[in-house]
Amino acid sequence: ADKDFLTMKLEEYEDQAEYFTSKIAKLEANAKASARQIDYMEFQLVSKMDEAEALNKMVMSHEATMKDLNDEIEAMDAKRTKTEESLSSLHSKMDTVVNERDGLASQLQCAIEELAS
């Protein structure tokens, strides 16, 4: 009877060992699948980070170009203002010369009229 009992217990332990071995194998398979999935996700993350870095460099390059263009616009605005001031000064000088000419022409006309009379 003790032998039958021990044989029965041994079979129970063997069944449990087989069950746990099977369960461990399934857990190992799940762990390997999860590890592969993590590796793939890490690869995707690195790829996305590389894309983000490339886009960031492009944005920085465009910002530098925009700054250069804004500096150029400011320089052109300064030149335009200077040119407008020069033109205004020349216009004033021309007005002065024209007024002097008209004054001289008027004086000349008066002198001609005096000589004629």
mmCIF file of C-alpha atoms in Angstrom:
data_model
loop_
_atom_site.group_PDB
_atom_site.id
_atom_site.type_symbol
_atom_site.label_atom_id
_atom_site.label_comp_id
_atom_site.label_asym_id
_atom_site.label_seq_id
_atom_site.Cartn_x
_atom_site.Cartn_y
_atom_site.Cartn_z
ATOM 1 C CA ALA A 1 0.000 0.000 0.000
ATOM 2 C CA ASP A 2 2.840 2.351 0.824
ATOM 3 C CA LYS A 3 4.440 1.452 -2.476
ATOM 4 C CA ASP A 4 1.230 2.262 -4.383
ATOM 5 C CA PHE A 5 0.893 5.493 -2.488
ATOM 6 C CA LEU A 6 4.503 6.449 -3.256
ATOM 7 C CA THR A 7 4.065 5.481 -6.921
ATOM 8 C CA MET A 8 0.916 7.618 -7.100
ATOM 9 C CA LYS A 9 2.707 10.570 -5.456
ATOM 10 C CA LEU A 10 5.662 10.136 -7.817
ATOM 11 C CA GLU A 11 3.313 10.223 -10.812
ATOM 12 C CA GLU A 12 1.640 13.361 -9.406
ATOM 13 C CA TYR A 13 5.040 15.041 -9.026
ATOM 14 C CA GLU A 14 6.017 13.988 -12.546
ATOM 15 C CA ASP A 15 2.743 15.412 -13.910
ATOM 16 C CA GLN A 16 3.309 18.661 -11.986
ATOM 17 C CA ALA A 17 6.917 18.808 -13.203
ATOM 18 C CA GLU A 18 5.728 18.327 -16.793
ATOM 19 C CA TYR A 19 3.030 21.004 -16.304
ATOM 20 C CA PHE A 20 5.536 23.495 -14.852
ATOM 21 C CA THR A 21 8.114 22.671 -17.532
ATOM 22 C CA SER A 22 5.492 23.371 -20.190
ATOM 23 C CA LYS A 23 4.462 26.572 -18.429
ATOM 24 C CA ILE A 24 8.122 27.702 -18.174
ATOM 25 C CA ALA A 25 8.630 26.982 -21.876
ATOM 26 C CA LYS A 26 5.583 29.106 -22.741
ATOM 27 C CA LEU A 27 6.818 31.927 -20.472
ATOM 28 C CA GLU A 28 10.270 31.746 -22.109
ATOM 29 C CA ALA A 29 8.663 31.896 -25.575
ATOM 30 C CA ASN A 30 6.605 34.928 -24.477
ATOM 31 C CA ALA A 31 9.721 36.580 -23.037
ATOM 32 C CA LYS A 32 11.637 36.004 -26.297
ATOM 33 C CA ALA A 33 8.733 37.422 -28.330
ATOM 34 C CA SER A 34 8.567 40.425 -26.010
ATOM 35 C CA ALA A 35 12.329 40.941 -26.303
ATOM 36 C CA ARG A 36 12.061 40.885 -30.120
ATOM 37 C CA GLN A 37 9.199 43.366 -29.943
ATOM 38 C CA ILE A 38 11.233 45.628 -27.627
ATOM 39 C CA ASP A 39 14.213 45.437 -30.020
ATOM 40 C CA TYR A 40 11.966 46.388 -32.941
ATOM 41 C CA MET A 41 10.420 49.266 -30.981
ATOM 42 C CA GLU A 42 13.898 50.491 -29.980
ATOM 43 C CA PHE A 43 14.923 50.375 -33.651
ATOM 44 C CA GLN A 44 11.817 52.399 -34.598
ATOM 45 C CA LEU A 45 12.519 54.880 -31.796
ATOM 46 C CA VAL A 46 16.113 55.390 -32.939
ATOM 47 C CA SER A 47 14.878 55.830 -36.506
ATOM 48 C CA LYS A 48 12.307 58.418 -35.404
ATOM 49 C CA MET A 49 14.934 60.211 -33.298
ATOM 50 C CA ASP A 50 17.245 60.342 -36.342
ATOM 51 C CA GLU A 51 14.396 61.798 -38.414
ATOM 52 C CA ALA A 52 13.661 64.362 -35.700
ATOM 53 C CA GLU A 53 17.348 65.323 -35.542
ATOM 54 C CA ALA A 54 17.462 65.764 -39.335
ATOM 55 C CA LEU A 55 14.312 67.909 -39.228
ATOM 56 C CA ASN A 56 15.754 69.940 -36.350
ATOM 57 C CA LYS A 57 18.934 70.593 -38.359
ATOM 58 C CA MET A 58 16.807 71.655 -41.327
ATOM 59 C CA VAL A 59 14.782 74.029 -39.130
ATOM 60 C CA MET A 60 17.973 75.508 -37.677
ATOM 61 C CA SER A 61 19.367 75.969 -41.194
ATOM 62 C CA HIS A 62 16.155 77.707 -42.288
ATOM 63 C CA GLU A 63 16.242 79.908 -39.191
ATOM 64 C CA ALA A 64 19.820 80.922 -40.019
ATOM 65 C CA THR A 65 18.789 81.685 -43.601
ATOM 66 C CA MET A 66 15.836 83.739 -42.329
ATOM 67 C CA LYS A 67 18.154 85.698 -40.030
ATOM 68 C CA ASP A 68 20.527 86.369 -42.924
ATOM 69 C CA LEU A 69 17.621 87.516 -45.088
ATOM 70 C CA ASN A 70 16.280 89.753 -42.309
ATOM 71 C CA ASP A 71 19.763 91.280 -41.868
ATOM 72 C CA GLU A 72 19.929 91.889 -45.609
ATOM 73 C CA ILE A 73 16.469 93.507 -45.588
ATOM 74 C CA GLU A 74 17.517 95.796 -42.733
ATOM 75 C CA ALA A 75 20.687 96.786 -44.629
ATOM 76 C CA MET A 76 18.638 97.499 -47.766
ATOM 77 C CA ASP A 77 16.155 99.557 -45.735
ATOM 78 C CA ALA A 78 19.050 101.600 -44.326
ATOM 79 C CA LYS A 79 20.422 102.157 -47.863
ATOM 80 C CA ARG A 80 16.957 103.142 -49.096
ATOM 81 C CA THR A 81 16.588 105.653 -46.262
ATOM 82 C CA LYS A 82 20.028 107.083 -47.030
ATOM 83 C CA THR A 83 19.164 107.321 -50.736
ATOM 84 C CA GLU A 84 15.861 109.050 -49.938
ATOM 85 C CA GLU A 85 17.718 111.541 -47.746
ATOM 86 C CA SER A 86 20.270 112.174 -50.513
ATOM 87 C CA LEU A 87 17.494 112.681 -53.069
ATOM 88 C CA SER A 88 15.706 115.071 -50.728
ATOM 89 C CA SER A 89 18.935 117.045 -50.241
ATOM 90 C CA LEU A 90 19.543 117.159 -54.009
ATOM 91 C CA HIS A 91 15.945 118.292 -54.544
ATOM 92 C CA SER A 92 16.443 121.146 -52.072
ATOM 93 C CA LYS A 93 19.697 122.167 -53.789
ATOM 94 C CA MET A 94 17.952 122.075 -57.179
ATOM 95 C CA ASP A 95 15.145 124.255 -55.840
ATOM 96 C CA THR A 96 17.737 126.736 -54.529
ATOM 97 C CA VAL A 97 19.587 126.784 -57.872
ATOM 98 C CA VAL A 98 16.320 127.210 -59.828
ATOM 99 C CA ASN A 99 15.258 130.058 -57.524
ATOM 100 C CA GLU A 100 18.654 131.722 -57.934
ATOM 101 C CA ARG A 101 18.423 131.289 -61.724
ATOM 102 C CA ASP A 102 14.909 132.726 -61.777
ATOM 103 C CA GLY A 103 16.131 135.636 -59.639
ATOM 104 C CA LEU A 104 19.067 136.267 -61.980
ATOM 105 C CA ALA A 105 16.776 135.970 -65.018
ATOM 106 C CA SER A 106 14.436 138.510 -63.446
ATOM 107 C CA GLN A 107 17.355 140.852 -62.676
ATOM 108 C CA LEU A 108 18.645 140.390 -66.234
ATOM 109 C CA GLN A 109 15.207 141.157 -67.623
ATOM 110 C CA CYS A 110 15.035 144.317 -65.510
ATOM 111 C CA ALA A 111 18.511 145.350 -66.649
ATOM 112 C CA ILE A 112 17.570 144.773 -70.311
ATOM 113 C CA GLU A 113 14.416 146.814 -69.840
ATOM 114 C CA GLU A 114 16.398 149.642 -68.216
ATOM 115 C CA LEU A 115 18.908 149.620 -71.050
ATOM 116 C CA ALA A 116 16.155 149.619 -73.613
ATOM 117 C CA SER A 117 14.458 152.648 -72.108
#
